[in-house]
mmCIF file of C-alpha atoms in Angstrom:
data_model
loop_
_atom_site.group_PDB
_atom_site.id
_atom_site.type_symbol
_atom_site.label_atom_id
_atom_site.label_comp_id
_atom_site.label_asym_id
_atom_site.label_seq_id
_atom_site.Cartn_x
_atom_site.Cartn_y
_atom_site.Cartn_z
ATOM 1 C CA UNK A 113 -16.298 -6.398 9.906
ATOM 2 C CA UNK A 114 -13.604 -4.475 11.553
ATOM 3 C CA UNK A 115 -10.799 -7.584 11.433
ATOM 4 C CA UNK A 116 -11.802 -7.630 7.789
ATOM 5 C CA UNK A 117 -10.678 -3.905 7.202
ATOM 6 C CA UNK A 118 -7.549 -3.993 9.628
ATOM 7 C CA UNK A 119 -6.001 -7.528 7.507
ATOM 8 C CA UNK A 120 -6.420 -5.411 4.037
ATOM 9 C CA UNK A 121 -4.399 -2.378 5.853
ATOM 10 C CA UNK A 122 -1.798 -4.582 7.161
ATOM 11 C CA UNK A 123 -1.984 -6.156 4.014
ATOM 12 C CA UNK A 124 -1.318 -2.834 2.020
ATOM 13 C CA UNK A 125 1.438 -1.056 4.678
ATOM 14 C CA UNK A 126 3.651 -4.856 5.325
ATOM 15 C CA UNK A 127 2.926 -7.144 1.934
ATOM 16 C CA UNK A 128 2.868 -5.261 -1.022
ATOM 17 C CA UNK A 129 6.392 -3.313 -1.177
ATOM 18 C CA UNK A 130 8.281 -5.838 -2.944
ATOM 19 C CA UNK A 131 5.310 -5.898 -5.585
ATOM 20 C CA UNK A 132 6.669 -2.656 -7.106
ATOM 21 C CA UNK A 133 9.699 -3.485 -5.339
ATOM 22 C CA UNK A 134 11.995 -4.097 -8.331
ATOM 23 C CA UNK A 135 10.111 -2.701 -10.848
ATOM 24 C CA UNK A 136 12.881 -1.648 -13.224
ATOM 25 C CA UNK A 137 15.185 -4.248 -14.496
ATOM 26 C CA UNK A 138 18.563 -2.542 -13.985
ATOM 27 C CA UNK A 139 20.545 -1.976 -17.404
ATOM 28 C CA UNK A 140 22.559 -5.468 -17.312
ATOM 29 C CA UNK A 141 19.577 -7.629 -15.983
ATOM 30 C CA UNK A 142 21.456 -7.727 -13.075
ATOM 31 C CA UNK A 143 18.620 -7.434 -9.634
ATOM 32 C CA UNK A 144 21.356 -6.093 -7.581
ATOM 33 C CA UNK A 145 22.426 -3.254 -9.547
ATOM 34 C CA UNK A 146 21.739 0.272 -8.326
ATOM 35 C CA UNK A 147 18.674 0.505 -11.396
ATOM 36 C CA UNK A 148 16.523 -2.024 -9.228
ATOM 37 C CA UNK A 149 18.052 -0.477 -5.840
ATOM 38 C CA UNK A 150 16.583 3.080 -7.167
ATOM 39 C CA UNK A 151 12.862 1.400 -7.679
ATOM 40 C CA UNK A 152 13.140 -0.446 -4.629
ATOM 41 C CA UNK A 153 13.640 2.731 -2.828
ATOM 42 C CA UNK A 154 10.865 4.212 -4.479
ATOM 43 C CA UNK A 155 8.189 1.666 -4.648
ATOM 44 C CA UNK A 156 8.754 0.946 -0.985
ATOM 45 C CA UNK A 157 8.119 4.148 -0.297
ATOM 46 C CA UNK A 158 5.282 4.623 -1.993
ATOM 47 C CA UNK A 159 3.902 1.228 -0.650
ATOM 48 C CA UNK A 160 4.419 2.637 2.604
ATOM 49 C CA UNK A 161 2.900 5.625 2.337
ATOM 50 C CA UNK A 162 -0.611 3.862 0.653
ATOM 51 C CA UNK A 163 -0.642 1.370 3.474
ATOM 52 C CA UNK A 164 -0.125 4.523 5.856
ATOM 53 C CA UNK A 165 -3.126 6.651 4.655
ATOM 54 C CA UNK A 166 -4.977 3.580 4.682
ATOM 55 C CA UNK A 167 -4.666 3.013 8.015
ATOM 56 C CA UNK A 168 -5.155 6.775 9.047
ATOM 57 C CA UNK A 169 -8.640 7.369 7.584
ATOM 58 C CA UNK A 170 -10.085 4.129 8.836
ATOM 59 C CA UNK A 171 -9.151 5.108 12.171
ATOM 60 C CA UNK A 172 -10.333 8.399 11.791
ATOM 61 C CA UNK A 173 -13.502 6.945 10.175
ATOM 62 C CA UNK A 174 -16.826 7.896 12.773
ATOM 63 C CA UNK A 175 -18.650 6.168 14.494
ATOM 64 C CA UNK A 176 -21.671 7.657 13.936
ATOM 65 C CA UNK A 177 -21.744 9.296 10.248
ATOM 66 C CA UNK A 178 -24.599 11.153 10.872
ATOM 67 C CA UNK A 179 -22.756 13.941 13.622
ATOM 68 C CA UNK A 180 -20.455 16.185 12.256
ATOM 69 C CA UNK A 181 -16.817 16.413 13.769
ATOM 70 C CA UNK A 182 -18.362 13.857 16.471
ATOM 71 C CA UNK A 183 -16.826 10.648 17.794
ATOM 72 C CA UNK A 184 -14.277 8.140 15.881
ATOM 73 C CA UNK A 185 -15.130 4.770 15.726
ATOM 74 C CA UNK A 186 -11.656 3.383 16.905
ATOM 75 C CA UNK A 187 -9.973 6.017 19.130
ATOM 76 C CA UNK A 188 -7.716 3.978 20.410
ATOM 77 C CA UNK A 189 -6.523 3.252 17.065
ATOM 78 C CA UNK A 190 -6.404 7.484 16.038
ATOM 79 C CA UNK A 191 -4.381 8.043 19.229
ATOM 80 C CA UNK A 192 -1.266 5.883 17.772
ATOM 81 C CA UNK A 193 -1.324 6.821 14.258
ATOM 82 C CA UNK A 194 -2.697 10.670 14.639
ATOM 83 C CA UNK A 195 -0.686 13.613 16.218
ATOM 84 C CA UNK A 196 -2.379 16.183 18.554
ATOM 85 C CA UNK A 197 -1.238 18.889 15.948
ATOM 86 C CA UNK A 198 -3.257 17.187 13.305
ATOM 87 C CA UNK A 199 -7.118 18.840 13.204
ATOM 88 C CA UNK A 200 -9.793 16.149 12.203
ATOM 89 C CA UNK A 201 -13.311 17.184 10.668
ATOM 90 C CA UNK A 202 -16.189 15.675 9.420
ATOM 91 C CA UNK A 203 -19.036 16.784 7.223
ATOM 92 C CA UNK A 204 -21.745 14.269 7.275
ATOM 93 C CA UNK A 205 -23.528 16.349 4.367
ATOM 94 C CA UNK A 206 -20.858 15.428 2.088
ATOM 95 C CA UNK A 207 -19.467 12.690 3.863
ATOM 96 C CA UNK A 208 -16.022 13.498 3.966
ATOM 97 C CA UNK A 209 -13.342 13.483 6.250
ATOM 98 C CA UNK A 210 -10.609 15.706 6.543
ATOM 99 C CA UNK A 211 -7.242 15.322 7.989
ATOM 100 C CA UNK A 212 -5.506 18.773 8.342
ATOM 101 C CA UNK A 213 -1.609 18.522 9.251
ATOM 102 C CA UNK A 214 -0.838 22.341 9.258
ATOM 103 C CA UNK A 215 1.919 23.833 6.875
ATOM 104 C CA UNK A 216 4.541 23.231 9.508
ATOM 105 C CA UNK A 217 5.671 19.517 10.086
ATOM 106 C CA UNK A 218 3.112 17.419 11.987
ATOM 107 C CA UNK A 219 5.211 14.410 13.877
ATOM 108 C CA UNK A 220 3.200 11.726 14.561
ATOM 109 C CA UNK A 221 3.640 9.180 17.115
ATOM 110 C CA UNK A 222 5.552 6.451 15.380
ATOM 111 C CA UNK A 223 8.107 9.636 14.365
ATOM 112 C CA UNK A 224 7.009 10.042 10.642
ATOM 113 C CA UNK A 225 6.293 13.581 9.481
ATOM 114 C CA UNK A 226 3.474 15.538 8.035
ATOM 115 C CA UNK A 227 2.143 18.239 6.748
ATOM 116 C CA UNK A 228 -0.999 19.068 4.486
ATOM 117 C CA UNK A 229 -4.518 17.549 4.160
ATOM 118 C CA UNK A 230 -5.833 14.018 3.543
ATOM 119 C CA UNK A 231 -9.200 14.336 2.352
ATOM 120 C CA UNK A 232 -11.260 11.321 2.080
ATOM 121 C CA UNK A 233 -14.457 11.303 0.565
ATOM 122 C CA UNK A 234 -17.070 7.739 1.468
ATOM 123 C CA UNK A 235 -20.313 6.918 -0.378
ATOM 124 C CA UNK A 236 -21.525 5.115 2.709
ATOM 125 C CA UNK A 237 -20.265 2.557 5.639
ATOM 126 C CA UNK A 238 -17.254 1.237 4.736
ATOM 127 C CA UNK A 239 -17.752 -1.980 6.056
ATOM 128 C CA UNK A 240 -21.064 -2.485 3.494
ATOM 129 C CA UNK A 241 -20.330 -4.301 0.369
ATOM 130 C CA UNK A 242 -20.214 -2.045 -2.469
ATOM 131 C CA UNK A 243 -19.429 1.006 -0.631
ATOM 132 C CA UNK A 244 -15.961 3.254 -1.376
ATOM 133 C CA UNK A 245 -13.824 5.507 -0.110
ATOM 134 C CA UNK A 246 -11.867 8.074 -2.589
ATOM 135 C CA UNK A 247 -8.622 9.443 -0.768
ATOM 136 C CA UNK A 248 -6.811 12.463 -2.121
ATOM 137 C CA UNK A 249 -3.761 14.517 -1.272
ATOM 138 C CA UNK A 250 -3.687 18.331 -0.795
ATOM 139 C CA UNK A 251 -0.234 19.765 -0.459
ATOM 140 C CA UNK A 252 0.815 16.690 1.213
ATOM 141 C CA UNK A 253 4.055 15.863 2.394
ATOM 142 C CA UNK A 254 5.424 12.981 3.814
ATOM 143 C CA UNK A 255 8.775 13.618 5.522
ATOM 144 C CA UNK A 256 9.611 16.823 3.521
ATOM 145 C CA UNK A 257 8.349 14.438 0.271
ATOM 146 C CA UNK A 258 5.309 15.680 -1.870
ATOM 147 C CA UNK A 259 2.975 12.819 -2.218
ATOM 148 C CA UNK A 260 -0.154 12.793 -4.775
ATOM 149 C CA UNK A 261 -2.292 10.852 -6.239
ATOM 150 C CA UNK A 262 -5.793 9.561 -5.742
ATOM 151 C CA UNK A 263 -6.565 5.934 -3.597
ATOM 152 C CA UNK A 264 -9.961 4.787 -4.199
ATOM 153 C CA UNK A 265 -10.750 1.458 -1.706
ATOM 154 C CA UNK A 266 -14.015 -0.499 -3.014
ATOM 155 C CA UNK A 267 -15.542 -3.127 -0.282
ATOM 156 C CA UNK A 268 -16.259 -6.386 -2.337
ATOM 157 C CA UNK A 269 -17.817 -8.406 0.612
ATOM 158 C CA UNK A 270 -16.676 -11.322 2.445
ATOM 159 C CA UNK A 271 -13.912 -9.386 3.507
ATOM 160 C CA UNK A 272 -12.497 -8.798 0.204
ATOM 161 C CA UNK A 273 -11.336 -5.289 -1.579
ATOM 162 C CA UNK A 274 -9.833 -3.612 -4.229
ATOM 163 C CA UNK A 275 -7.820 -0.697 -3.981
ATOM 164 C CA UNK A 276 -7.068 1.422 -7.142
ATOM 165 C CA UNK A 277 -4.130 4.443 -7.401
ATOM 166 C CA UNK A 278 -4.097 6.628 -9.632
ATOM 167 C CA UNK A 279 -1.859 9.257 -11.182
ATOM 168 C CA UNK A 280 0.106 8.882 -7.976
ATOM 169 C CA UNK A 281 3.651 10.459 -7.328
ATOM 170 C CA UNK A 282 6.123 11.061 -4.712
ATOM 171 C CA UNK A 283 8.411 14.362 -5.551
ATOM 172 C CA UNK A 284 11.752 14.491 -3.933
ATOM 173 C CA UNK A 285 14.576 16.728 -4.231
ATOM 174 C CA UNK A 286 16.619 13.739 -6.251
ATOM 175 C CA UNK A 287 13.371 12.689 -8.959
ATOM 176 C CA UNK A 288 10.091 11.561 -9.246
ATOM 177 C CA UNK A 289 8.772 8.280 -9.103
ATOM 178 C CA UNK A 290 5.180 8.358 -10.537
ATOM 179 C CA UNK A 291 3.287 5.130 -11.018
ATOM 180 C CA UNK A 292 -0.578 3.650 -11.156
ATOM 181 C CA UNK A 293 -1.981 0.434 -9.802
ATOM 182 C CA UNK A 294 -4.635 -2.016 -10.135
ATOM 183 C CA UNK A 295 -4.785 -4.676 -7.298
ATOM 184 C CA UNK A 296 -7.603 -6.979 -5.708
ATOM 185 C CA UNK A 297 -7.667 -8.195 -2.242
ATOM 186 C CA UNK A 298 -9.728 -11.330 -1.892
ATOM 187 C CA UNK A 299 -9.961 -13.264 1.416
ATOM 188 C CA UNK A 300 -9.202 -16.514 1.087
ATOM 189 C CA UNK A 301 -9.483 -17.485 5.412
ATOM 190 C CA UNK A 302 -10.440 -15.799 8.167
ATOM 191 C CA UNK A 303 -13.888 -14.664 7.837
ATOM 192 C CA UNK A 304 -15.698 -16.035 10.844
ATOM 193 C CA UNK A 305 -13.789 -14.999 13.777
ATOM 194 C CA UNK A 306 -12.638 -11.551 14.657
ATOM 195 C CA UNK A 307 -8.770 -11.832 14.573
ATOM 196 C CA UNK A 308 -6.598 -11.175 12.088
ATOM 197 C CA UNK A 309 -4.190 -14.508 12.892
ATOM 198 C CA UNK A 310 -5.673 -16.770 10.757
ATOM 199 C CA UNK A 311 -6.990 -14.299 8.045
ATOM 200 C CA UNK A 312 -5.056 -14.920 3.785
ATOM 201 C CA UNK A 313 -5.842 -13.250 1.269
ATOM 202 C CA UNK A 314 -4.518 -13.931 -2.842
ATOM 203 C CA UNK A 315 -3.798 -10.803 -4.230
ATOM 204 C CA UNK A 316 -4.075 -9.759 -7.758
ATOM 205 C CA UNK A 317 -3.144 -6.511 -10.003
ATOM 206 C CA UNK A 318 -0.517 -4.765 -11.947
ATOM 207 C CA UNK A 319 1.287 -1.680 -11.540
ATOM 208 C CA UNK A 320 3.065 0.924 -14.167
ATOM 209 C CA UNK A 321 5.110 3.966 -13.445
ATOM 210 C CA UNK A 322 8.200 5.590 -14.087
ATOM 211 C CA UNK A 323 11.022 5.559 -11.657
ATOM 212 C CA UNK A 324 13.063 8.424 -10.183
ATOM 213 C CA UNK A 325 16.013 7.798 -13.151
ATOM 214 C CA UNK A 326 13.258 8.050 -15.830
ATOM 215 C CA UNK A 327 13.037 4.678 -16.415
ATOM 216 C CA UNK A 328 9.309 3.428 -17.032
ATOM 217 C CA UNK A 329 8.191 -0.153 -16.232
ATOM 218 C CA UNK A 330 5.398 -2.432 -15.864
ATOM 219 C CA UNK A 331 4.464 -4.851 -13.080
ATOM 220 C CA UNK A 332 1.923 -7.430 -13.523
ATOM 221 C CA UNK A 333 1.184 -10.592 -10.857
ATOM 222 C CA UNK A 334 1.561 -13.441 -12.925
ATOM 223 C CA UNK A 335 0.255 -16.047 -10.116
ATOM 224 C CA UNK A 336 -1.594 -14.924 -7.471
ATOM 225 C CA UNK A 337 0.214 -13.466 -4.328
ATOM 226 C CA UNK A 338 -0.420 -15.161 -0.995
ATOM 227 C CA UNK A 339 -0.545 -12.871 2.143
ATOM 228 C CA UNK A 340 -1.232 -15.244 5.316
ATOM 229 C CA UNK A 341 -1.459 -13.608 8.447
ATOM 230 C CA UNK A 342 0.203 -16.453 11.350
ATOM 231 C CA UNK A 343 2.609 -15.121 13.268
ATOM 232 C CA UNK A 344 6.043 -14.632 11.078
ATOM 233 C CA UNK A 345 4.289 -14.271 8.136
ATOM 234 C CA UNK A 346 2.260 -11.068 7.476
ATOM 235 C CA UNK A 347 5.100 -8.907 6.773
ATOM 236 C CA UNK A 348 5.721 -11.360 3.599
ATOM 237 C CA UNK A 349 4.358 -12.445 0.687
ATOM 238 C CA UNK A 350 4.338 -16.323 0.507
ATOM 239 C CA UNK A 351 3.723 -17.837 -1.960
ATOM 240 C CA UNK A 352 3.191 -16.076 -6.178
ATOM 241 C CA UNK A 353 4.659 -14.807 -8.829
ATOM 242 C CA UNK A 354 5.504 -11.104 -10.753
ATOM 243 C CA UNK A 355 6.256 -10.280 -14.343
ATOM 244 C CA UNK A 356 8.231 -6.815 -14.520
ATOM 245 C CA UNK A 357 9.520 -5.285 -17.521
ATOM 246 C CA UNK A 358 11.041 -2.278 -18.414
ATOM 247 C CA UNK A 359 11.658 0.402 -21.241
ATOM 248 C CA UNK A 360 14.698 -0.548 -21.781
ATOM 249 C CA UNK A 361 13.304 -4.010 -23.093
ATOM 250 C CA UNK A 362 14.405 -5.747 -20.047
ATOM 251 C CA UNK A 363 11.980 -7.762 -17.851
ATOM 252 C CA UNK A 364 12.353 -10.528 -15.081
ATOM 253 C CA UNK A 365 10.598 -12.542 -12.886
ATOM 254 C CA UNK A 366 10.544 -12.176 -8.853
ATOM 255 C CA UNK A 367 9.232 -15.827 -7.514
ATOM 256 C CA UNK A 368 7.802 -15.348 -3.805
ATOM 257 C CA UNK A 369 7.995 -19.030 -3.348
ATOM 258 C CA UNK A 370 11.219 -20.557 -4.974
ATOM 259 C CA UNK A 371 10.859 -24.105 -3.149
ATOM 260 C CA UNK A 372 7.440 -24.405 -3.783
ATOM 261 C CA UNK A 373 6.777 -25.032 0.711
ATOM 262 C CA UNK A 374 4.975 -21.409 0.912
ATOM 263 C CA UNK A 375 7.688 -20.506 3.689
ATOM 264 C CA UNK A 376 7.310 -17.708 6.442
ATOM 265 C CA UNK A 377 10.562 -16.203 5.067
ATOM 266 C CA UNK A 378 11.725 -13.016 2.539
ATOM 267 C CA UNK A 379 13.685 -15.824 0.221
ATOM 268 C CA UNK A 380 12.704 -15.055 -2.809
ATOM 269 C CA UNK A 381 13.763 -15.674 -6.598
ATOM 270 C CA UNK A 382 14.501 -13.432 -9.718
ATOM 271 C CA UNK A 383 14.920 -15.088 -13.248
ATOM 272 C CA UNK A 384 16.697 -12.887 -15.965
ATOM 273 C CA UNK A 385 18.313 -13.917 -19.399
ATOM 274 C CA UNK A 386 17.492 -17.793 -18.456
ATOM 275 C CA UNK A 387 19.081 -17.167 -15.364
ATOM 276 C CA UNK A 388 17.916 -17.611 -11.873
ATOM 277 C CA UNK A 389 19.215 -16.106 -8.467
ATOM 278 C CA UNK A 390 18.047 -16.439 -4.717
ATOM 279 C CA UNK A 391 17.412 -12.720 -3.042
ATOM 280 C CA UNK A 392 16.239 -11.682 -0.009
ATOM 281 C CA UNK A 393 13.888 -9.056 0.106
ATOM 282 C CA UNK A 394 14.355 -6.178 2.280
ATOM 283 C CA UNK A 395 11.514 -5.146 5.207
ATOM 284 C CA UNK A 396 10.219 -1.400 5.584
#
């Protein structure tokens, strides 16, 4: 079900930033303050980076598992995300996949740089219910960042997944945000045709990690998020909401869906202290 797998990427690179988004309360409870500007900055990152390597093994993925190093299964798909520096291999004994980037910045077509391996290991056809992928980082970097951390992607059927990160970190020259995440991707729509326009999904999860100031927090989806994939809406979350607290005993909640009409917009709501406050949420 290829439209299946291609909604869940889309679904990981454009939806889930603002999950993370502003993970740490800031030290007066106040959203705009540069404690929740420093998580958003991370967390979108990071976000961006999962939805990335997502997106680069299942178009490296082969077509026929059984050939080693032999033909992708979507090459039109590997030519826009993969750079002609960037040396693919695949052991069928093992079945694993190997991106190699080189120690020397790879560009790849969209302009993003990288260098390093992504190795990604599958128990069987990715498309078959029950099967996973495990994705893991060697010497990775990610425009001059250090990314690490394990993805592990689990095919429930019908379309659905779950995608699991663990001990996951992105090192820059400023701090480290380091985090985990739980989250379930279960398709709501969309499961008889093979476009992605009318495909939703409700996702579920939580998320914990400590941002680049040292400030730890948790992030747990309260009511389940809505991802709906018309035109206008897939870069946003629609409808759901997220608990986040903090070490510092501060915690808020971000609303997705403040008039209750499930808009195609990035209005959104964050309630602090009793206190309520309409935000928009940025785009990556």
């Amino acid at each position: 079900m290829k439209s299946s797998f291609r909604s869940f990427r889309l679904a990981a690179l454009m939806g889930s930033v603002l999950l993370l988004g502003t993970a740490s309360c800031s030290k007066d409870n106040d959203p705009s303050a540069p404690e929740s500007v420093v998580s958003a900055e991370d967390s979108g990152a990071a976000e961006d980076e999962t939805g990335s390597l997502n997106d680069l093994v299942e178009a490296a993925a082969p077509a026929d598992a059984s050939l080693p190093n032999g033909a992708v299964a979507e090459p039109a798909d590997l030519a826009r995300v993969l750079s002609g520096c960037a040396t693919r291999t695949w052991n069928p004994a093992t079945r694993t996949l190997t991106l190699d980037f080189g120690t020397t910045n790879c560009i790849s077509p969209n302009g993003v740089a990288h260098r390093g391996k992504i190795v990604a290991v599958f128990t069987g056809p990715f498309r078959q219910q029950g099967s996973t992928v495990t994705i893991t980082l060697v010497d990775y970097f990610r425009n001059d960042n250090q990314h690490t951390g394990t993805r592990v992607i689990r095919n429930l059927g019908d379309g659905s997944y779950s995608l699991d990160v663990q001990n996951a970190s992105v090192i820059k020259a400023d701090g480290t945000h380091s985090w985990t995440s739980q989250r379930v991707y279960t398709r709501l729509a969309g499961q008889a045709t093979r476009t992605i326009l009318d495909d939703q999904y409700s996702v579920t999860g939580s998320a914990s990690g400590t941002n680049r100031n040292r400030v730890q927090y948790s992030a747990t989806i309260q009511q389940p998020l809505l991802k709906v994939f018309t035109p206008g809406c897939a870069r946003f979350f629609t409808a759901g909401t997220v608990n986040i607290e903090n070490s510092r005993g501060k915690s808020l909640l971000l609303n997705y869906d403040p008039t209750g009409t499930q808009a195609c917009d990035n209005i959104a709501s964050v309630t602090s202290n009793g206190r309520t406050r309409t935000i928009r949420l940025g785009g990556r």
